Amino acid sequence: MSQHRHPGAPGSAGAVPALPDLPEATVARLPEYLRALHNLADAGHETVSSEGLAAAAGVNSAKLRKDLSHLGSYGTRGVGYDVALLIEQIESVLGLTQRRAVALVGVGNLGHALAGYDGFASRGFRIAALFDADPARVGEEINGLVVQHVDELPRVAAEESIAIGVIATPAAAAQPVADQLVAVGVTSILNFAPCVLSVPEGVDVRKVDLAIELQILSFHEHRKASLTALPATGGSALTALPGGLAANDSQEAIGT
Amino acid sequence: MSQHRHPGAPGSAGAVPALPDLPEATVARLPEYLRALHNLADAGHETVSSEGLAAAAGVNSAKLRKDLSHLGSYGTRGVGYDVALLIEQIESVLGLTQRRAVALVGVGNLGHALAGYDGFASRGFRIAALFDADPARVGEEINGLVVQHVDELPRVAAEESIAIGVIATPAAAAQPVADQLVAVGVTSILNFAPCVLSVPEGVDVRKVDLAIELQILSFHEHRKASLTALPATGGSALTALPGGLAANDSQEAIGT
DNA sequence: CGCGATTTGTGCACCTCTTCACAAGCGCCT
DNA sequence: AGGCGCTTGTGAAGAGGTGCACAAATCGCG
């Protein structure tokens, strides 16, 4: 994904809540905890144990405790974590206290859906501008926003203080678009195009490739099929799939 | 544990002999290699070095070589890898020799886009059926497929030999849908709903949460901003941040 | 006021993944 | 034939992540 090296010594803790360099794996899980916490808060819970939160987030409880300990979170032994406080802490660490402006480039099939995805707005982001290179698409209004030509990017980026760029163009157009985003100062890019982006140091790129996810699933499907075909010494026939779920297979692990 | 095996005829991929248990990290990268290889093949390359392929896939060359060695791949020292052969090998390992049928449940905003996403078809998958629980959406035709009611799932799953289920419903509906998919024998699920799915052992779930990706980017953006705002501690000459970039001086007002 | 029940925070061992560095192998050129 | 340059495949070291198990801390209660 993104290559990170954290130079220097972050030891100096001023009056500012020092931003500890969290393990990347922890950072990737914090949003999941946050979502679970919001659910718990909506359900009226004021505190939650690591066990309960871990279950809601689908992780191991020890892992969760270690993750939270990394950001110096305050739980209470014998009680658990204060839900509201923990939400505040995680949102602060993730930088969600300010609503970041997102520019979406490429309003095709997928981009159209992303533009209308309300999950962004509800979780701290504001889609501030839509762009496309196709003049036929410029001017179209989606969700209250008018699609602009990608050449307008420099002006709009400055006006709207774009913090994150989302690329939903065809693969061939992705690299030029990324270059343009970088040129106007965007240092975080979410790329849906199936290609590798080359960006200067200091720019973070995360990639989401829907077909890759399916291919990974395909591998496991393939493997499972070849396992049932193999002479598994267990003996019990795994024929009936819907009815009996043979919990005998302890080797199945869903890794992510 | 025996992972070095010589298949008889690499040219014909009939019944796959033995599936070596690849590291999960390797499996996740194989699709990326595959995409890069297809690009290279289209560009007319017949062979490629690990260095070249690694660059095209955006990874370290040593990592790539180790990944390929895991699946017993045949490169030629001094020359590189045969592009066509490698494509065949990877597709065989990923189980892409057969085109798998995918059922998509939830034809809302995102699901609509997924139904029309041609990246699935071009990479070995066939969207075989669309479902929704909303009667108002049933009957709609998308990309040549008619949306059916989710209650039709058992019948259609059997008819179409559904191998993979994609959930693009709201979070509240995701778990029941997953249960239904599992009940009809689906053992691989790609979940776009922002929630944790609980499935029996032996069922693989992969999750894609678009907002989480943005939140991870937000964290890095937040960190970068707080780093530039901090006065550089003396002596650290290696903090060579990109010089050519316009420094985005958005000062984070970190509350006390 | 002390005790037991409960839950956090963490040291430690294990495991997976990454990266370096280099020997072995291959083709080409002289 | 022999040497030379290039590339693969891999051993080994290191880095990072995971999960167990337990001490420390806190609350409620008798």
Coordinates of C-alpha atoms (C1' of nucleotides) in Angstrom, one line a residue:
Chain A
M1 CA 0.0 0.0 0.0
S2 CA 1.6 3.2 1.1
Q3 CA 5.1 3.3 2.1
H4 CA 5.7 4.9 5.4
R5 CA 8.8 5.6 7.3
H6 CA 8.6 7.7 10.3
P7 CA 11.9 9.5 10.8
G8 CA 12.9 11.5 13.7
A9 CA 12.1 11.0 17.3
P10 CA 8.5 11.6 18.4
G11 CA 9.5 11.5 21.9
S12 CA 8.9 15.1 22.6
A13 CA 5.4 15.3 24.0
G14 CA 4.3 18.9 24.2
A15 CA 1.0 20.2 25.4
V16 CA -0.4 18.9 22.2
P17 CA -1.7 15.4 22.3
A18 CA 1.2 13.8 20.6
L19 CA 0.4 11.8 17.6
P20 CA 1.9 8.4 18.3
D21 CA 3.0 6.5 15.3
L22 CA 0.5 3.7 15.4
P23 CA 1.2 0.4 13.7
E24 CA -0.4 0.4 10.3
A25 CA -2.5 -2.6 11.2
T26 CA -3.9 -0.7 14.1
V27 CA -4.8 2.3 12.0
A28 CA -6.6 0.1 9.6
R29 CA -8.8 -1.3 12.4
L30 CA -9.6 1.9 14.2
P31 CA -12.4 2.8 11.7
E32 CA -14.0 -0.5 12.4
Y33 CA -13.9 0.1 16.1
L34 CA -15.4 3.5 15.5
R35 CA -18.3 2.2 13.6
A36 CA -19.0 -0.4 16.2
L37 CA -18.8 2.2 18.9
H38 CA -21.3 4.4 17.1
N39 CA -23.7 1.5 16.9
L40 CA -23.3 0.9 20.6
A41 CA -23.8 4.5 21.4
D42 CA -27.0 4.5 19.4
A43 CA -28.1 1.5 21.3
G44 CA -27.7 3.4 24.5
H45 CA -24.6 1.8 25.9
E46 CA -22.4 4.0 27.9
T47 CA -19.6 1.7 28.5
V48 CA -18.4 -1.4 26.8
S49 CA -15.8 -4.1 27.6
S50 CA -13.0 -5.0 25.3
E51 CA -14.7 -8.3 24.8
G52 CA -18.0 -6.7 23.8
L53 CA -16.4 -4.2 21.5
A54 CA -14.1 -6.8 20.0
A55 CA -17.1 -9.0 19.2
A56 CA -18.9 -6.0 17.6
A57 CA -15.9 -5.2 15.5
G58 CA -15.1 -8.8 14.6
V59 CA -11.6 -9.0 16.1
N60 CA -9.8 -10.7 19.0
S61 CA -10.3 -8.9 22.3
A62 CA -6.6 -8.9 23.1
K63 CA -5.8 -7.3 19.8
L64 CA -8.4 -4.7 20.5
R65 CA -6.9 -3.9 23.9
K66 CA -3.5 -3.6 22.4
D67 CA -4.7 -1.4 19.6
L68 CA -6.4 1.0 22.1
S69 CA -3.4 1.0 24.4
H70 CA -1.3 2.2 21.5
L71 CA -3.3 5.4 21.4
G72 CA -3.0 5.8 25.1
S73 CA -6.7 5.3 25.6
Y74 CA -8.2 5.3 29.0
G75 CA -10.3 2.3 29.9
T76 CA -11.3 1.6 33.4
R77 CA -10.2 -1.8 34.8
G78 CA -13.1 -3.8 36.0
V79 CA -15.6 -1.6 34.0
G80 CA -14.5 -1.2 30.4
Y81 CA -14.3 1.7 28.1
D82 CA -16.5 4.8 28.0
V83 CA -18.2 4.7 24.7
A84 CA -18.5 8.4 24.1
L85 CA -15.0 9.1 25.2
L86 CA -13.5 6.4 23.1
I87 CA -15.4 7.7 20.0
E88 CA -14.0 11.1 20.7
Q89 CA -10.5 9.7 21.0
I90 CA -10.5 7.6 17.9
E91 CA -12.1 10.4 15.8
S92 CA -9.4 12.7 17.1
V93 CA -6.6 10.3 16.2
L94 CA -8.1 9.7 12.7
G95 CA -8.3 13.4 12.1
L96 CA -12.1 13.3 11.7
T97 CA -12.7 16.3 13.9
Q98 CA -12.6 18.3 10.8
R99 CA -14.8 17.3 7.9
R100 CA -12.4 16.7 5.0
A101 CA -13.3 17.7 1.5
V102 CA -13.1 15.0 -1.1
A103 CA -12.8 15.5 -4.9
L104 CA -14.1 12.7 -7.0
V105 CA -12.6 12.3 -10.5
G106 CA -14.4 10.1 -13.0
V107 CA -18.2 10.1 -13.0
G108 CA -18.7 6.9 -14.9
N109 CA -20.4 3.8 -13.8
L110 CA -18.6 3.5 -10.5
G111 CA -18.0 7.1 -9.9
H112 CA -21.6 7.9 -10.2
A113 CA -22.4 5.5 -7.4
L114 CA -19.6 6.9 -5.3
A115 CA -20.9 10.4 -5.8
G116 CA -24.2 9.2 -4.4
Y117 CA -22.9 7.1 -1.6
D118 CA -24.1 8.5 1.6
G119 CA -21.7 6.5 3.7
F120 CA -19.1 9.2 3.0
A121 CA -21.1 12.0 4.4
S122 CA -22.2 10.1 7.4
R123 CA -18.6 9.3 8.4
G124 CA -16.9 12.5 8.3
F125 CA -16.3 13.4 4.6
R126 CA -17.8 15.8 2.3
I127 CA -17.7 15.3 -1.4
A128 CA -16.9 18.7 -2.5
A129 CA -16.5 18.4 -6.2
L130 CA -17.0 16.1 -9.1
F131 CA -14.9 16.0 -12.2
D132 CA -14.8 14.2 -15.5
A133 CA -12.8 14.5 -18.7
D134 CA -15.7 13.7 -20.9
P135 CA -17.4 17.0 -22.0
A136 CA -20.7 15.1 -22.4
R137 CA -20.7 14.5 -18.7
V138 CA -19.8 18.0 -17.6
G139 CA -22.7 19.8 -16.4
E140 CA -24.6 16.8 -15.2
E141 CA -25.9 17.2 -11.7
I142 CA -25.5 14.4 -9.2
N143 CA -26.7 14.6 -5.6
G144 CA -26.7 18.4 -5.8
L145 CA -23.3 18.7 -7.3
V146 CA -22.5 19.7 -10.9
V147 CA -19.9 17.7 -12.7
Q148 CA -17.0 20.0 -13.8
H149 CA -14.3 19.5 -16.3
V150 CA -11.2 18.1 -14.9
D151 CA -9.3 21.1 -16.1
E152 CA -11.1 23.1 -13.4
L153 CA -9.3 21.1 -10.8
P154 CA -6.7 23.6 -9.8
R155 CA -9.2 26.4 -9.2
V156 CA -11.7 24.2 -7.4
A157 CA -9.1 22.5 -5.3
A158 CA -8.0 25.8 -3.9
E159 CA -11.5 27.1 -3.3
E160 CA -12.7 23.9 -1.6
S161 CA -9.5 23.0 0.2
I162 CA -9.6 19.5 -1.2
A163 CA -7.8 17.1 1.1
I164 CA -8.4 13.8 -0.6
G165 CA -8.8 12.8 -4.2
V166 CA -10.8 9.8 -5.3
I167 CA -10.0 8.3 -8.8
A168 CA -12.8 6.4 -10.4
T169 CA -11.6 6.7 -14.0
P170 CA -10.7 4.0 -16.5
A171 CA -7.2 2.7 -15.9
A172 CA -5.6 4.6 -18.8
A173 CA -6.7 7.9 -17.4
A174 CA -5.8 7.3 -13.8
Q175 CA -2.1 8.2 -13.8
P176 CA -2.6 11.6 -15.5
V177 CA -5.4 12.3 -13.1
A178 CA -3.2 11.4 -10.2
D179 CA -0.5 13.7 -11.5
Q180 CA -3.0 16.5 -11.7
L181 CA -4.2 15.8 -8.1
V182 CA -0.6 15.8 -6.8
A183 CA 0.1 19.0 -8.7
V184 CA -2.7 20.9 -6.9
G185 CA -1.4 19.7 -3.5
V186 CA -3.5 16.6 -2.8
T187 CA -1.5 14.2 -0.8
S188 CA -4.0 11.4 -0.2
I189 CA -5.5 9.4 -3.1
L190 CA -8.0 6.6 -3.1
N191 CA -7.7 4.8 -6.4
F192 CA -10.4 2.6 -7.8
A193 CA -8.8 2.2 -11.2
P194 CA -7.1 -1.2 -11.8
C195 CA -3.5 0.1 -12.2
V196 CA -0.5 1.1 -10.2
L197 CA -0.1 4.8 -9.6
S198 CA 3.3 6.3 -9.3
V199 CA 3.3 9.3 -7.0
P200 CA 6.1 11.3 -5.3
E201 CA 7.1 10.6 -1.7
G202 CA 4.8 11.9 0.9
V203 CA 1.7 11.1 -1.1
D204 CA -0.4 8.3 0.2
V205 CA -2.3 6.1 -2.2
R206 CA -4.8 3.4 -1.2
K207 CA -6.2 1.1 -3.8
V208 CA -9.5 -0.6 -4.0
D209 CA -9.8 -3.2 -6.8
L210 CA -13.1 -4.9 -6.8
A211 CA -12.1 -7.6 -9.2
I212 CA -9.1 -8.5 -7.1
E213 CA -11.3 -9.1 -4.2
L214 CA -13.3 -11.6 -6.2
Q215 CA -10.1 -13.3 -7.5
I216 CA -8.9 -13.8 -4.0
L217 CA -12.2 -15.3 -3.1
S218 CA -12.0 -17.4 -6.2
F219 CA -8.7 -18.9 -5.0
H220 CA -10.2 -19.9 -1.7
E221 CA -13.2 -21.4 -3.5
H222 CA -10.8 -23.3 -5.7
R223 CA -8.9 -24.5 -2.8
K224 CA -11.9 -25.6 -0.9
A225 CA -13.2 -27.5 -3.9
S226 CA -9.9 -29.3 -4.3
L227 CA -9.9 -30.2 -0.6
T228 CA -13.2 -31.9 -0.7
A229 CA -12.0 -33.8 -3.7
L230 CA -9.0 -34.9 -1.9
P231 CA -9.1 -38.0 0.3
A232 CA -9.6 -36.2 3.5
T233 CA -8.9 -38.7 6.2
G234 CA -11.8 -37.3 8.3
G235 CA -14.2 -39.6 6.6
S236 CA -17.4 -37.7 7.1
A237 CA -18.8 -36.9 3.8
L238 CA -19.1 -33.2 3.2
T239 CA -21.8 -33.6 0.6
A240 CA -24.7 -31.8 2.2
L241 CA -23.7 -28.2 2.1
P242 CA -26.9 -26.4 3.1
G243 CA -28.0 -28.7 5.8
G244 CA -25.1 -29.8 7.9
L245 CA -22.3 -27.4 8.4
A246 CA -19.5 -29.7 9.4
A247 CA -17.5 -27.7 11.9
N248 CA -14.8 -30.3 11.8
D249 CA -12.6 -28.3 9.6
S250 CA -10.5 -26.3 12.0
Q251 CA -8.1 -25.2 9.3
E252 CA -10.4 -22.8 7.7
A253 CA -9.3 -19.3 8.5
I254 CA -10.5 -16.1 7.0
G255 CA -7.5 -14.0 6.7
T256 CA -7.6 -10.4 5.9
Chain B
M1 CA 4.3 -29.2 3.5
S2 CA 5.7 -30.5 0.3
Q3 CA 5.4 -27.5 -1.8
H4 CA 7.8 -28.3 -4.6
R5 CA 6.2 -30.5 -7.1
H6 CA 6.6 -31.0 -10.8
P7 CA 3.4 -31.2 -12.7
G8 CA 3.6 -33.4 -15.7
A9 CA 2.5 -31.1 -18.4
P10 CA 2.4 -27.4 -17.7
G11 CA 0.7 -26.6 -20.9
S12 CA -2.6 -28.3 -20.1
A13 CA -4.5 -27.3 -17.0
G14 CA -7.0 -30.0 -16.6
A15 CA -7.4 -31.4 -13.1
V16 CA -5.2 -29.3 -10.9
P17 CA -2.8 -31.7 -9.2
A18 CA -2.1 -30.3 -5.8
L19 CA -2.8 -26.9 -4.5
P20 CA 0.2 -25.7 -2.4
D21 CA -1.0 -23.6 0.5
L22 CA 0.2 -20.2 -0.5
P23 CA 0.8 -17.5 2.1
E24 CA -2.2 -15.3 2.3
A25 CA -0.2 -12.3 1.4
T26 CA 1.0 -13.9 -1.7
V27 CA -2.5 -14.8 -2.8
A28 CA -3.6 -11.2 -2.4
R29 CA -0.8 -10.1 -4.7
L30 CA -1.3 -12.7 -7.4
P31 CA -4.2 -10.9 -9.0
E32 CA -2.1 -7.8 -9.3
Y33 CA 0.7 -9.7 -11.0
L34 CA -1.9 -11.2 -13.3
R35 CA -3.2 -7.8 -14.3
A36 CA 0.3 -6.5 -15.0
L37 CA 1.1 -9.6 -17.0
H38 CA -2.0 -9.1 -19.2
N39 CA -0.8 -5.6 -19.9
L40 CA 2.6 -6.8 -20.8
A41 CA 1.2 -9.5 -23.1
D42 CA -1.0 -6.9 -24.8
A43 CA 2.1 -4.8 -25.3
G44 CA 3.8 -7.7 -27.1
H45 CA 6.2 -8.8 -24.4
E46 CA 7.0 -12.5 -24.5
T47 CA 9.2 -12.5 -21.4
V48 CA 9.6 -10.3 -18.4
S49 CA 12.2 -10.1 -15.7
S50 CA 11.2 -10.1 -12.0
E51 CA 12.4 -6.5 -11.9
G52 CA 10.2 -5.5 -14.7
L53 CA 7.1 -7.3 -13.5
A54 CA 7.6 -6.0 -10.0
A55 CA 7.7 -2.5 -11.3
A56 CA 4.5 -3.0 -13.2
A57 CA 2.8 -4.5 -10.2
G58 CA 4.2 -2.0 -7.8
V59 CA 6.1 -4.3 -5.5
N60 CA 9.6 -5.3 -4.5
S61 CA 11.3 -7.6 -7.0
A62 CA 12.5 -10.0 -4.3
K63 CA 9.0 -10.3 -3.0
L64 CA 7.7 -11.1 -6.4
R65 CA 10.3 -13.8 -7.0
K66 CA 9.5 -15.4 -3.7
D67 CA 5.8 -15.2 -4.4
L68 CA 6.2 -16.9 -7.8
S69 CA 8.6 -19.4 -6.3
H70 CA 5.8 -20.4 -3.9
L71 CA 3.7 -21.6 -6.7
G72 CA 6.6 -23.5 -8.3
S73 CA 6.8 -21.2 -11.2
Y74 CA 9.2 -21.6 -13.9
G75 CA 11.4 -18.7 -14.7
T76 CA 14.6 -18.9 -16.7
R77 CA 17.7 -17.6 -15.1
G78 CA 19.3 -15.0 -17.1
V79 CA 16.2 -14.4 -19.1
G80 CA 13.1 -14.0 -17.0
Y81 CA 9.6 -15.3 -17.0
D82 CA 7.5 -16.4 -19.9
V83 CA 4.6 -14.1 -19.9
A84 CA 2.0 -16.4 -21.4
L85 CA 3.1 -19.3 -19.3
L86 CA 3.0 -17.3 -16.1
I87 CA -0.5 -16.0 -16.9
E88 CA -1.6 -19.5 -17.4
Q89 CA 0.0 -20.6 -14.1
I90 CA -1.5 -17.8 -12.0
E91 CA -5.0 -18.2 -13.5
S92 CA -4.8 -21.9 -12.7
V93 CA -3.8 -21.3 -9.1
L94 CA -6.5 -18.7 -8.6
G95 CA -9.1 -21.0 -10.1
L96 CA -9.9 -18.7 -12.9
T97 CA -9.8 -21.4 -15.5
Q98 CA -13.5 -21.7 -14.9
R99 CA -15.7 -18.6 -15.1
R100 CA -17.4 -18.3 -11.8
A101 CA -21.0 -17.2 -11.4
V102 CA -21.6 -14.3 -9.1
A103 CA -24.9 -13.3 -7.4
L104 CA -25.3 -9.7 -6.5
V105 CA -27.7 -8.9 -3.7
G106 CA -28.8 -5.3 -3.2
V107 CA -29.3 -3.2 -6.3
G108 CA -29.2 0.2 -4.7
N109 CA -26.8 3.0 -5.3
L110 CA -23.6 0.9 -5.1
G111 CA -25.1 -2.3 -6.3
H112 CA -26.3 -0.7 -9.4
A113 CA -22.8 0.3 -10.3
L114 CA -21.4 -3.1 -9.4
A115 CA -24.0 -4.7 -11.7
G116 CA -22.7 -2.6 -14.5
Y117 CA -19.0 -2.9 -13.7
D118 CA -17.4 -4.5 -16.7
G119 CA -14.2 -5.2 -14.7
F120 CA -15.8 -8.3 -13.4
A121 CA -16.6 -9.9 -16.7
S122 CA -13.2 -9.0 -18.1
R123 CA -11.4 -10.8 -15.3
G124 CA -13.1 -14.1 -15.1
F125 CA -16.4 -13.6 -13.5
R126 CA -20.0 -13.6 -14.7
I127 CA -22.7 -11.8 -12.8
A128 CA -25.4 -14.4 -13.1
A129 CA -28.2 -12.9 -11.1
L130 CA -29.3 -9.7 -9.4
F131 CA -31.5 -9.6 -6.3
D132 CA -33.2 -7.0 -4.1
A133 CA -35.7 -7.1 -1.3
D134 CA -37.5 -4.0 -2.5
P135 CA -40.4 -5.0 -4.7
A136 CA -40.2 -1.7 -6.4
R137 CA -36.8 -2.7 -7.8
V138 CA -37.7 -6.2 -8.8
G139 CA -38.2 -6.4 -12.5
E140 CA -35.8 -3.6 -13.4
E141 CA -33.3 -4.6 -16.0
I142 CA -29.7 -3.7 -15.6
N143 CA -27.1 -4.7 -18.2
G144 CA -29.3 -7.4 -19.6
L145 CA -30.2 -8.9 -16.3
V146 CA -33.5 -8.6 -14.6
V147 CA -33.6 -7.9 -10.8
Q148 CA -35.3 -10.7 -9.0
H149 CA -36.7 -10.8 -5.5
V150 CA -34.3 -12.1 -2.9
D151 CA -36.7 -14.9 -2.1
E152 CA -35.9 -16.4 -5.5
L153 CA -32.3 -16.9 -4.4
P154 CA -32.6 -20.7 -3.6
R155 CA -34.0 -21.5 -7.0
V156 CA -31.6 -19.3 -9.0
A157 CA -28.6 -20.3 -7.0
A158 CA -29.1 -23.9 -8.0
E159 CA -29.9 -23.1 -11.6
E160 CA -26.9 -20.8 -12.1
S161 CA -24.4 -22.6 -9.8
I162 CA -23.6 -19.5 -7.9
A163 CA -20.1 -19.6 -6.5
I164 CA -19.8 -16.2 -5.0
G165 CA -22.2 -13.8 -3.4
V166 CA -21.8 -10.1 -3.3
I167 CA -23.7 -8.1 -0.7
A168 CA -24.4 -4.5 -1.5
T169 CA -27.3 -3.9 0.8
P170 CA -27.7 -1.5 3.7
A171 CA -25.9 -2.7 6.8
A172 CA -29.1 -3.8 8.5
A173 CA -30.0 -6.2 5.7
A174 CA -26.5 -7.7 5.3
Q175 CA -26.6 -10.3 7.9
P176 CA -29.9 -11.9 6.9
V177 CA -28.8 -11.9 3.3
A178 CA -25.5 -13.5 4.3
D179 CA -27.5 -16.2 6.1
Q180 CA -29.6 -16.8 3.0
L181 CA -26.5 -17.0 0.8
V182 CA -24.9 -19.5 3.2
A183 CA -28.1 -21.5 3.3
V184 CA -28.1 -22.0 -0.4
G185 CA -24.5 -23.2 -0.4
V186 CA -22.5 -20.1 -1.1
T187 CA -19.1 -20.3 0.6
S188 CA -17.5 -17.1 -0.6
I189 CA -19.0 -13.6 0.1
L190 CA -17.8 -10.2 -0.8
N191 CA -19.4 -7.7 1.6
F192 CA -19.8 -4.0 0.8
A193 CA -22.1 -3.3 3.7
P194 CA -20.4 -1.6 6.7
C195 CA -21.0 -4.3 9.3
V196 CA -19.4 -7.5 10.5
L197 CA -20.9 -10.6 9.1
S198 CA -21.0 -13.8 11.2
V199 CA -20.8 -16.9 9.1
P200 CA -20.2 -20.5 9.8
E201 CA -16.7 -22.0 9.5
G202 CA -15.7 -22.7 6.0
V203 CA -17.3 -19.7 4.6
D204 CA -14.9 -16.9 3.4
V205 CA -15.9 -13.3 3.8
R206 CA -14.0 -10.4 2.4
K207 CA -15.1 -6.9 3.2
V208 CA -14.8 -3.7 1.3
D209 CA -15.7 -0.6 3.1
L210 CA -15.2 2.6 1.1
A211 CA -15.5 4.9 4.1
I212 CA -12.9 3.0 6.0
E213 CA -10.4 3.6 3.2
L214 CA -11.1 7.3 3.4
Q215 CA -10.7 7.3 7.2
I216 CA -7.3 5.6 6.9
L217 CA -6.3 8.2 4.4
S218 CA -7.6 10.8 6.8
F219 CA -5.3 9.5 9.5
H220 CA -2.2 9.9 7.4
E221 CA -3.3 13.3 6.2
H222 CA -3.8 14.3 9.8
R223 CA -0.4 12.9 10.7
K224 CA 1.3 14.7 7.8
A225 CA -0.3 17.9 8.8
S226 CA 0.8 17.7 12.4
L227 CA 4.4 16.8 11.3
T228 CA 4.7 19.8 9.0
A229 CA 3.3 22.0 11.7
L230 CA 5.8 20.8 14.2
P231 CA 9.2 22.5 14.3
A232 CA 11.7 20.0 13.1
T233 CA 13.8 18.7 15.9
G234 CA 17.4 19.6 15.4
G235 CA 19.8 17.5 13.4
S236 CA 17.4 15.3 11.5
A237 CA 18.6 16.0 8.1
L238 CA 16.9 13.0 6.6
T239 CA 13.4 14.5 6.7
A240 CA 13.6 15.3 3.0
L241 CA 10.0 15.8 2.2
P242 CA 9.1 16.2 -1.4
G243 CA 10.5 19.5 -2.5
G244 CA 8.7 19.9 -5.7
L245 CA 5.3 19.7 -4.0
A246 CA 3.4 22.7 -3.0
A247 CA 3.4 22.5 0.7
N248 CA -0.1 22.5 1.8
D249 CA 0.0 24.8 4.8
S250 CA -3.3 23.9 6.2
Q251 CA -2.5 24.2 9.8
E252 CA -4.3 21.7 12.0
A253 CA -5.9 23.5 14.9
I254 CA -5.3 20.9 17.5
G255 CA -7.5 21.7 20.4
T256 CA -5.9 21.7 23.8
Chain C
dC1 C1' -12.3 -1.9 55.5
dG2 C1' -11.1 -5.7 53.1
dC3 C1' -12.3 -9.2 49.7
dG4 C1' -13.6 -11.1 45.5
dA5 C1' -15.2 -10.5 40.9
dT6 C1' -14.2 -8.2 36.8
dT7 C1' -11.6 -6.1 33.2
dT8 C1' -7.6 -3.6 31.4
dG9 C1' -2.9 -3.3 30.0
dT10 C1' 1.2 -5.7 28.6
dG11 C1' 5.4 -9.0 28.6
dC12 C1' 6.5 -12.8 26.0
dA13 C1' 6.6 -16.3 22.7
dC14 C1' 5.1 -17.5 18.2
dC15 C1' 4.2 -16.8 13.6
dT16 C1' 4.0 -14.5 9.1
dC17 C1' 5.8 -11.5 6.0
dT18 C1' 9.6 -8.7 4.2
dT19 C1' 14.1 -7.7 2.6
dC20 C1' 18.9 -8.4 1.8
dA21 C1' 22.5 -10.8 -0.2
dC22 C1' 24.3 -14.3 -2.8
dA23 C1' 25.1 -18.8 -5.0
dA24 C1' 23.3 -21.4 -8.9
dG25 C1' 21.8 -21.4 -13.5
dC26 C1' 21.2 -19.8 -18.2
dG27 C1' 22.4 -17.6 -22.7
dC28 C1' 25.5 -15.1 -25.5
dC29 C1' 29.8 -13.6 -27.2
dT30 C1' 34.5 -14.3 -28.2
Chain D
dA1 C1' 35.0 -24.2 -25.0
dG2 C1' 35.2 -20.9 -21.8
dG3 C1' 34.2 -16.8 -19.7
dC4 C1' 31.0 -13.1 -18.7
dG5 C1' 26.9 -10.7 -17.6
dC6 C1' 22.3 -11.2 -16.3
dT7 C1' 18.5 -13.2 -13.7
dT8 C1' 16.3 -16.5 -10.8
dG9 C1' 15.6 -18.9 -6.5
dT10 C1' 16.5 -19.1 -1.7
dG11 C1' 18.7 -19.0 3.1
dA12 C1' 18.8 -16.1 6.7
dA13 C1' 18.1 -12.1 9.3
dG14 C1' 14.9 -8.7 10.7
dA15 C1' 10.6 -6.4 11.2
dG16 C1' 5.9 -6.4 12.4
dG17 C1' 1.7 -8.5 14.0
dT18 C1' -1.0 -11.8 16.9
dG19 C1' -2.7 -14.0 20.9
dC20 C1' -1.9 -16.1 25.3
dA21 C1' -1.7 -15.5 30.0
dC22 C1' -1.2 -12.9 33.9
dA23 C1' -0.3 -9.0 37.0
dA24 C1' -2.3 -4.6 38.2
dA25 C1' -6.2 -1.8 38.9
dT26 C1' -10.9 -0.8 39.9
dC27 C1' -15.7 -1.4 41.6
dG28 C1' -19.3 -3.4 44.4
dC29 C1' -20.6 -5.6 48.5
dG30 C1' -20.7 -7.6 52.9

